[in-house]
mmCIF file of C-alpha atoms in Angstrom:
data_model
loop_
_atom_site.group_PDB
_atom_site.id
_atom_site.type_symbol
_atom_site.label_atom_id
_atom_site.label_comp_id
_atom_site.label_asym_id
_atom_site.label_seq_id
_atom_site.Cartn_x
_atom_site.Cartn_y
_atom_site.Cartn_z
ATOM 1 C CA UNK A 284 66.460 78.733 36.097
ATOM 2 C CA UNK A 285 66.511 75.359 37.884
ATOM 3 C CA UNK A 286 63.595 76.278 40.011
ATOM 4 C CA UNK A 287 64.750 76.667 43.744
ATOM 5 C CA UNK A 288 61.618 74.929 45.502
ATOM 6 C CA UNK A 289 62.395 71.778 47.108
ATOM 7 C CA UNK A 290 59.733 69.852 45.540
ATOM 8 C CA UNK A 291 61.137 66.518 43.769
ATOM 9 C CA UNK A 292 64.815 68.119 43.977
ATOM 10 C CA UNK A 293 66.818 65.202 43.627
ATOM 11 C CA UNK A 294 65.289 63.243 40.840
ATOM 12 C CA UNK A 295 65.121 67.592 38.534
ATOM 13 C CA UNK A 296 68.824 67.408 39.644
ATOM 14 C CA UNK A 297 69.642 63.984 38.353
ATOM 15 C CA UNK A 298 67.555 64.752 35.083
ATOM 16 C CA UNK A 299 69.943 68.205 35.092
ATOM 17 C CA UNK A 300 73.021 66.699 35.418
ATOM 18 C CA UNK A 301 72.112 64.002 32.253
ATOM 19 C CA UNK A 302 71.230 66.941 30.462
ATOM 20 C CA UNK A 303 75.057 68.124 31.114
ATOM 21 C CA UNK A 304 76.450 64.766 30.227
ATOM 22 C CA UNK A 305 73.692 64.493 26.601
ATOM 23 C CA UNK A 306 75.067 67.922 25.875
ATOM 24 C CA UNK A 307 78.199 68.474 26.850
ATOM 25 C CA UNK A 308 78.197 72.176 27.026
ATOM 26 C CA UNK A 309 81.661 74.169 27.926
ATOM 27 C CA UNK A 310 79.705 76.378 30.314
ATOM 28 C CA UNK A 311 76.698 75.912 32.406
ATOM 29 C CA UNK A 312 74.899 78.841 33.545
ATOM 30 C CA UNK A 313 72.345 78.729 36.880
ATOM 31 C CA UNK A 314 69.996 80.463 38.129
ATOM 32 C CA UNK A 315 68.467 79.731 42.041
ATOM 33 C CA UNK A 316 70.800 77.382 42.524
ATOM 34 C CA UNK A 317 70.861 77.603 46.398
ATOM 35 C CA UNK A 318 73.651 75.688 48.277
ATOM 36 C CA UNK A 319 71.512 72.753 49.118
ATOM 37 C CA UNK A 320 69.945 72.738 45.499
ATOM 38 C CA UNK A 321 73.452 73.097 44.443
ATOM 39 C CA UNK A 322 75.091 70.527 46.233
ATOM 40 C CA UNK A 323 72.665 67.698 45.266
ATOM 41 C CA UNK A 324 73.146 68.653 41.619
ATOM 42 C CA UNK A 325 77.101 68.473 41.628
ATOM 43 C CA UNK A 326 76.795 65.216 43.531
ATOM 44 C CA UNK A 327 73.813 63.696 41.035
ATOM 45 C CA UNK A 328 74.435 60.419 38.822
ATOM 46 C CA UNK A 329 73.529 60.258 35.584
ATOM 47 C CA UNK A 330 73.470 57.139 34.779
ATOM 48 C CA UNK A 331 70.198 55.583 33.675
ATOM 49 C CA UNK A 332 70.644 53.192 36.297
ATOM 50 C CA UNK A 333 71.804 54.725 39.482
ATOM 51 C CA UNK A 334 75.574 53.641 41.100
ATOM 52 C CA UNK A 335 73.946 53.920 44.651
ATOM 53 C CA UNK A 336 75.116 56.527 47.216
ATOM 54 C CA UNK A 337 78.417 57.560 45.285
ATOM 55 C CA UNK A 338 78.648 58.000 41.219
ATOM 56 C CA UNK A 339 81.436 56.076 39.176
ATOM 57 C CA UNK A 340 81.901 58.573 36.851
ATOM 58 C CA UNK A 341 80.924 62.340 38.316
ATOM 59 C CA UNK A 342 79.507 64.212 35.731
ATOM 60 C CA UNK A 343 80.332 67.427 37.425
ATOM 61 C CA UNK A 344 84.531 66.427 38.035
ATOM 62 C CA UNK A 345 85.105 68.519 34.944
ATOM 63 C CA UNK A 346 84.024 71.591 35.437
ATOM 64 C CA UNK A 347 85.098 74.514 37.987
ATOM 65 C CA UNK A 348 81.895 75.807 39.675
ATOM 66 C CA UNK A 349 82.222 79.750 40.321
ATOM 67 C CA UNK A 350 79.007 80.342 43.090
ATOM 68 C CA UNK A 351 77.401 84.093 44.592
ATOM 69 C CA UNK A 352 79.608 83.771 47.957
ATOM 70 C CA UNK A 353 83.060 83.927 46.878
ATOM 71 C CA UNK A 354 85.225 84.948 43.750
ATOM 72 C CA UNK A 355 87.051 81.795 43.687
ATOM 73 C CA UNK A 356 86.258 78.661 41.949
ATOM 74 C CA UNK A 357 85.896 75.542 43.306
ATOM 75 C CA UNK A 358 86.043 72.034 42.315
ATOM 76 C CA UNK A 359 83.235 70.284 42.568
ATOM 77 C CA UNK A 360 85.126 67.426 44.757
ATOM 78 C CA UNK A 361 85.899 70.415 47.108
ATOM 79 C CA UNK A 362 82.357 72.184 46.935
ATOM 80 C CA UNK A 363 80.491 71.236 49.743
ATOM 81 C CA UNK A 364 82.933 69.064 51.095
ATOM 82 C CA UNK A 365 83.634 70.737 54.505
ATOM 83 C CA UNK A 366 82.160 70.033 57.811
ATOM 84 C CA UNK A 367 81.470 73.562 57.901
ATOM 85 C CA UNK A 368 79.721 73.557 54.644
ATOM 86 C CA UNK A 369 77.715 70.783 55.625
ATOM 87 C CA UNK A 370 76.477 72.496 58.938
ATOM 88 C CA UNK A 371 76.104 75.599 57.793
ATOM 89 C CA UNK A 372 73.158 77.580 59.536
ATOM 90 C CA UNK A 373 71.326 78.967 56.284
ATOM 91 C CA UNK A 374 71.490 75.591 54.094
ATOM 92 C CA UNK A 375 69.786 74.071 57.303
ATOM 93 C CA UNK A 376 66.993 76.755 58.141
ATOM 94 C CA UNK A 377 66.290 78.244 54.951
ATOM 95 C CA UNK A 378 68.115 75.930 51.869
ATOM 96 C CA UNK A 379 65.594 77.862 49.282
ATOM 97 C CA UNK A 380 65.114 81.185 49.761
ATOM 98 C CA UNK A 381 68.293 82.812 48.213
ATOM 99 C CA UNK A 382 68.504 83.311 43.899
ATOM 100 C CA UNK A 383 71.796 82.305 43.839
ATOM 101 C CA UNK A 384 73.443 82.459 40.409
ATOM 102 C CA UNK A 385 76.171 79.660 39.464
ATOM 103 C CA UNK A 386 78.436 79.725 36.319
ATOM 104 C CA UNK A 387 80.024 76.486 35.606
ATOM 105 C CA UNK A 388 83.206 76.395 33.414
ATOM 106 C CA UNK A 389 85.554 73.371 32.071
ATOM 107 C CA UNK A 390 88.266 75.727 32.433
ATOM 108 C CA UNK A 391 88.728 78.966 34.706
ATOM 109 C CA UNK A 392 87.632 81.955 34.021
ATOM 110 C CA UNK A 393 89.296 85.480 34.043
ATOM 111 C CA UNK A 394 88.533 88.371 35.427
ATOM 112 C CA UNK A 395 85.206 86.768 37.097
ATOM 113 C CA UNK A 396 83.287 88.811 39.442
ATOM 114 C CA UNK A 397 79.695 89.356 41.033
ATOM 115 C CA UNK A 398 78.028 92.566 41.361
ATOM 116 C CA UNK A 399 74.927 93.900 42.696
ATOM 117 C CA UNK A 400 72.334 95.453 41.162
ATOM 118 C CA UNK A 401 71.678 99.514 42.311
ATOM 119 C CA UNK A 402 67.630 99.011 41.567
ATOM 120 C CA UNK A 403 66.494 96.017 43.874
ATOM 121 C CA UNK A 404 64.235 94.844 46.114
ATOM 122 C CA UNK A 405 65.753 91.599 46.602
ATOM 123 C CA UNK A 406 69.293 89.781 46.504
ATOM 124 C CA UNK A 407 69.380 90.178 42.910
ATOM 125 C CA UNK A 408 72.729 90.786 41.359
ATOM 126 C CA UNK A 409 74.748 89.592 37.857
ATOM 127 C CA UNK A 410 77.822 87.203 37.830
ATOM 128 C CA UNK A 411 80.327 87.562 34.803
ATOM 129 C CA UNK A 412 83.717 86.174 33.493
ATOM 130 C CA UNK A 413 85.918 85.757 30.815
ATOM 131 C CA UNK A 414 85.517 82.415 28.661
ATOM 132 C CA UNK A 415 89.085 81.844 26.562
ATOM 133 C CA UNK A 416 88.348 79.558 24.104
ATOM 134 C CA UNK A 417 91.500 77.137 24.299
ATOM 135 C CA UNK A 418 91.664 76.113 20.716
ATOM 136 C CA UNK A 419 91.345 79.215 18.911
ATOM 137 C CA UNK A 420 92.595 81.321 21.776
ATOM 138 C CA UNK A 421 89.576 83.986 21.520
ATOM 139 C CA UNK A 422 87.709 85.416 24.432
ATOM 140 C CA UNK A 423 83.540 85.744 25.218
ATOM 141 C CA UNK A 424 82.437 87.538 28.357
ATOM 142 C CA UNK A 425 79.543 85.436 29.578
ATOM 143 C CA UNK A 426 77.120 86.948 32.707
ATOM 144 C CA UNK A 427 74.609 85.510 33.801
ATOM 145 C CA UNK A 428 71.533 87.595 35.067
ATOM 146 C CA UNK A 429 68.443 86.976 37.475
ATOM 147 C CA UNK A 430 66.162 89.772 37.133
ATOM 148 C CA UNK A 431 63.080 91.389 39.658
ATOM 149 C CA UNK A 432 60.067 89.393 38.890
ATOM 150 C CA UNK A 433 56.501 89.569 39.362
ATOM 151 C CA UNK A 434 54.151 92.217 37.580
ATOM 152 C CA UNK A 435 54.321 94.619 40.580
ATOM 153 C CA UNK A 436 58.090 95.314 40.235
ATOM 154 C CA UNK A 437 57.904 96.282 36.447
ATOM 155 C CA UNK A 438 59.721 99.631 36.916
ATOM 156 C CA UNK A 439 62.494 97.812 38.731
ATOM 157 C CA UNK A 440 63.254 95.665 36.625
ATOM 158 C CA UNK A 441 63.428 97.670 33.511
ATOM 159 C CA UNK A 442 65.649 100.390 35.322
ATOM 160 C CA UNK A 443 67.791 96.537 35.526
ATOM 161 C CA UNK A 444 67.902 96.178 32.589
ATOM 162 C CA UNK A 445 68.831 99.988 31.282
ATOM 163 C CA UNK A 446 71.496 99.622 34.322
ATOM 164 C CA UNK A 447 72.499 96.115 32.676
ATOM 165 C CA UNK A 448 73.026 96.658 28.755
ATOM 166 C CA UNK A 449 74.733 100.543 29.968
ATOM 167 C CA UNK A 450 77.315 98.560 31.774
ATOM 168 C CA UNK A 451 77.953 95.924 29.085
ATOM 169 C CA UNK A 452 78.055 98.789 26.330
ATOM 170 C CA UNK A 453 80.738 100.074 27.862
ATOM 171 C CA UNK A 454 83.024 97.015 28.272
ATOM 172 C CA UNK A 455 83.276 96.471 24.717
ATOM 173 C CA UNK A 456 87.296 94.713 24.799
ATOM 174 C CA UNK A 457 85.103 91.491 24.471
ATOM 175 C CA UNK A 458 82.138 89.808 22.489
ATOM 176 C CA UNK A 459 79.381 89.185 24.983
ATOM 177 C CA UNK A 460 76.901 87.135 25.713
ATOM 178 C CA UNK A 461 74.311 87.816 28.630
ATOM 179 C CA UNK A 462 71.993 85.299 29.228
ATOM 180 C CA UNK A 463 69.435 84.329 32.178
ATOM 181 C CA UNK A 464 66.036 84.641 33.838
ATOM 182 C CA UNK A 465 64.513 88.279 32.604
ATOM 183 C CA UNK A 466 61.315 87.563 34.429
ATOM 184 C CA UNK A 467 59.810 89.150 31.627
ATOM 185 C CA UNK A 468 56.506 89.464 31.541
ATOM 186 C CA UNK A 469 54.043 89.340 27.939
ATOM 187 C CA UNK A 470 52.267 92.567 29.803
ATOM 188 C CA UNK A 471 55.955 94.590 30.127
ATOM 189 C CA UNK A 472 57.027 96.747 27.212
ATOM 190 C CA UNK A 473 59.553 94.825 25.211
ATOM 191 C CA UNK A 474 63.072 96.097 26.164
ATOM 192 C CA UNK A 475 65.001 98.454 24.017
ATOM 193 C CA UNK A 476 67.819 96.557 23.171
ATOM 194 C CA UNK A 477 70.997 99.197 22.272
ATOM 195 C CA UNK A 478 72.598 97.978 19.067
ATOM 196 C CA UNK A 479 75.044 95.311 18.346
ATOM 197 C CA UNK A 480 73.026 93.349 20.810
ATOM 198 C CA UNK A 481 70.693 90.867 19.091
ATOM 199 C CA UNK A 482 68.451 89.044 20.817
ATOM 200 C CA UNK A 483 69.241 85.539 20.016
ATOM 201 C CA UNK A 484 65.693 84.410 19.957
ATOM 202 C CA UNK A 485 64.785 86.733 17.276
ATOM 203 C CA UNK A 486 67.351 85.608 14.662
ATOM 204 C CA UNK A 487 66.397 81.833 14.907
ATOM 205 C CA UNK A 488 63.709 80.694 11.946
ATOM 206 C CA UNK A 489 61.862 78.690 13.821
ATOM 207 C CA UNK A 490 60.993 81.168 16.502
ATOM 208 C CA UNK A 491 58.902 84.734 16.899
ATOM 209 C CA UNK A 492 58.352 86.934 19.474
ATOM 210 C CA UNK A 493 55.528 85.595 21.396
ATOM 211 C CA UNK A 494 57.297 82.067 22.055
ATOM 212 C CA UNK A 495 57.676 81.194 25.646
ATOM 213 C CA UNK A 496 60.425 79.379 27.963
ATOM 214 C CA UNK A 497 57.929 79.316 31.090
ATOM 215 C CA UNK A 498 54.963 77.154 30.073
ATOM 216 C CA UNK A 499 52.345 77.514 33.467
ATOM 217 C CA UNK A 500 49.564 75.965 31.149
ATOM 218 C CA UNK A 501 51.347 72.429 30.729
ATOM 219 C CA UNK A 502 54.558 71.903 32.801
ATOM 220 C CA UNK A 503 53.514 70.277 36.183
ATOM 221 C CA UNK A 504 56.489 72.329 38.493
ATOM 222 C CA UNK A 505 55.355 75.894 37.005
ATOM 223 C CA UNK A 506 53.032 77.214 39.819
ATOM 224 C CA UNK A 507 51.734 80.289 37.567
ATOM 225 C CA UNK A 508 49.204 80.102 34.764
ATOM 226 C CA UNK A 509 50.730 81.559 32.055
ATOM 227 C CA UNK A 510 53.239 81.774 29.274
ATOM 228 C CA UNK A 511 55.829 83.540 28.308
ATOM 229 C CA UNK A 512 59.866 84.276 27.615
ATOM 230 C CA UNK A 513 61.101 84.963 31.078
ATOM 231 C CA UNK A 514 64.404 83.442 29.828
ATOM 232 C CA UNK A 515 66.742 85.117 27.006
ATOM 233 C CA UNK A 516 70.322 85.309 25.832
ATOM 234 C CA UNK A 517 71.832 88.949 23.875
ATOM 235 C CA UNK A 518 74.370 88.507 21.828
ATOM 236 C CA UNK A 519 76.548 91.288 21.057
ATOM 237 C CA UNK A 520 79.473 90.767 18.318
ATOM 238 C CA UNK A 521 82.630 92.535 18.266
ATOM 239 C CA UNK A 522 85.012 93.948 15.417
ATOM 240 C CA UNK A 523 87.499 91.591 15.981
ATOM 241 C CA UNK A 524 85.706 88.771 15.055
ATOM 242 C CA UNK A 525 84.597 90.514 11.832
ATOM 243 C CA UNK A 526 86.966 88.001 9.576
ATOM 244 C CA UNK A 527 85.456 85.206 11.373
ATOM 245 C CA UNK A 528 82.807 82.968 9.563
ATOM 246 C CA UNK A 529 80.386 83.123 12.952
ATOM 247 C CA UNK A 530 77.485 80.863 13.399
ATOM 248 C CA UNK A 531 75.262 81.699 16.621
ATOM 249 C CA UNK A 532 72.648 78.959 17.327
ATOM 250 C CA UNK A 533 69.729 78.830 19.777
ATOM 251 C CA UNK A 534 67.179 76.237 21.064
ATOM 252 C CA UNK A 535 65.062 75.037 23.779
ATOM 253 C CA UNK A 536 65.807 72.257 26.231
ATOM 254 C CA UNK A 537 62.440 70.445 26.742
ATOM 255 C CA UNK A 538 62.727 67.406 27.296
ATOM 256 C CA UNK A 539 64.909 67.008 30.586
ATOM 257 C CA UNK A 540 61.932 67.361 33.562
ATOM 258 C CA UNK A 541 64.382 70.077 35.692
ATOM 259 C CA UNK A 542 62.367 73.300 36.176
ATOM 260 C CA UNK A 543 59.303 75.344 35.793
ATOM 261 C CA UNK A 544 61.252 76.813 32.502
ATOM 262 C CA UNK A 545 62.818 75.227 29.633
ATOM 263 C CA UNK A 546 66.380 75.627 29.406
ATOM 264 C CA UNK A 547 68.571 77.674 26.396
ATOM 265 C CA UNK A 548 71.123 76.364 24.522
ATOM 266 C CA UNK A 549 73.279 78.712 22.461
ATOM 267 C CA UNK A 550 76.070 77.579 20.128
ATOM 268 C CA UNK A 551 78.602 79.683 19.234
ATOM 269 C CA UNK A 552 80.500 78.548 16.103
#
């Protein structure tokens, strides 16, 4: 979640995109990444020493951007590149007030799509797709997930999150990983997770339940006082991948200033 205020937005989106270029990740998953947050990031150097009003090297060129307007994805040279774009009414009058979710691939994905949530009180709503790995030619459905937040919208969110894992048990044709802002809450019962899925955070040593990726006590963006794992990533295996040696890694990005939460990086081996 790269935090959707406007507050110090270009220098969080030039520490973002050097965190893209450090790790070099195959996918990149967003959450409230509004258009205007959205276009300074893809446009962001990340160089230690800035090139001035146009990169050398774009960090973003590689990757195909798939946004919540359209099922298409774009290149980043043709994101944002429009007059219309540019003008556009909402980016103008209201650039942070949408959770827009953003899935950024080095190569296309199949079968994306976005859909909506049934329980919701705002424009809350998954994005998925089809990751085909190109060198061993195996497939990983990837969606990405911004759930209700606050205390006072507990019920909604966990009817979410039965609606969410019912879906995903049913499309079993791939392995799948669903990761994202769960908003939840230390105070919220601790979701009933239908088996294969494993929470990732749970089968790393160094971790335990009552970690946190939203620190209010210490990082200077987070606005609330508190602590806990609002962000998480399931994991859920499949047969197929039964003869494969698998290796599933997790950690926390800390030490890129972006958001008000730490980001998650899982490595799938």
């Amino acid at each position: 979640n790269i935090c959707m205020r406007p507050h110090d937005a270009e220098k969080r989106m030039r520490a973002l995109a050097k965190a893209a270029v450090d790790i070099d990740p195959d996918v990149i998953v967003l959450q409230e990444a509004t258009k205007w947050l959205l276009s300074i990031l893809l446009n962001s150097c990340h160089h230690d020493t800035p090139c001035g009003e146009e990169c050398d090297e774009p960090w973003s060129e590689k990757y195909f951007v798939y946004d919540g307007d359209a099922n298409n994805a774009h290149s980043p040279t043709r994101f944002f590149s429009s007059d219309e774009d540019e003008d556009d009414v909402f980016v103008k009058r209201k650039p942070f007030m949408i959770h827009y979710l953003v899935i950024m691939s080095k190569i296309p994905l199949v079968a994306f799509q976005r859909n909506r949530f049934p329980e919701t009180s705002t424009r809350r709503y998954m994005m998925e797709g089809v990751y085909i790995c190109p060198t061993t030619g195996l497939s990983l459905r990837i969606c990405n997930i911004h759930l209700e937040s606050l205390p006072k919208n507990k019920e909604i969110r966990t009817a979410q999150l039965r609606y969410l894992f019912r879906r995903f048990s049913n499309l079993c044709m791939y392995p799948t990983l669903i990761i994202g802002d769960f908003n939840i809450l230390r105070e919220d019962p601790e979701p009933r997770i239908p088996k294969p899925y494993r929470d990732l955070w749970l089968t790393q040593g160094s971790f335990h339940d009552e970690g946190f990726t939203y620190n209010g006590t210490t990082n200077f963006l987070a606005r609330r006082g508190f602590e806990s794992r609002l962000d998480r990533a399931y994991w859920r295996p499949h047969t197929n991948w039964n003869h494969l040696s698998q290796k599933i890694e997790m950690s926390l990005i800390t030490s890129y200033q972006v958001s008000d939460h730490y980001g998650i990086l899982v490595v799938i081996n």
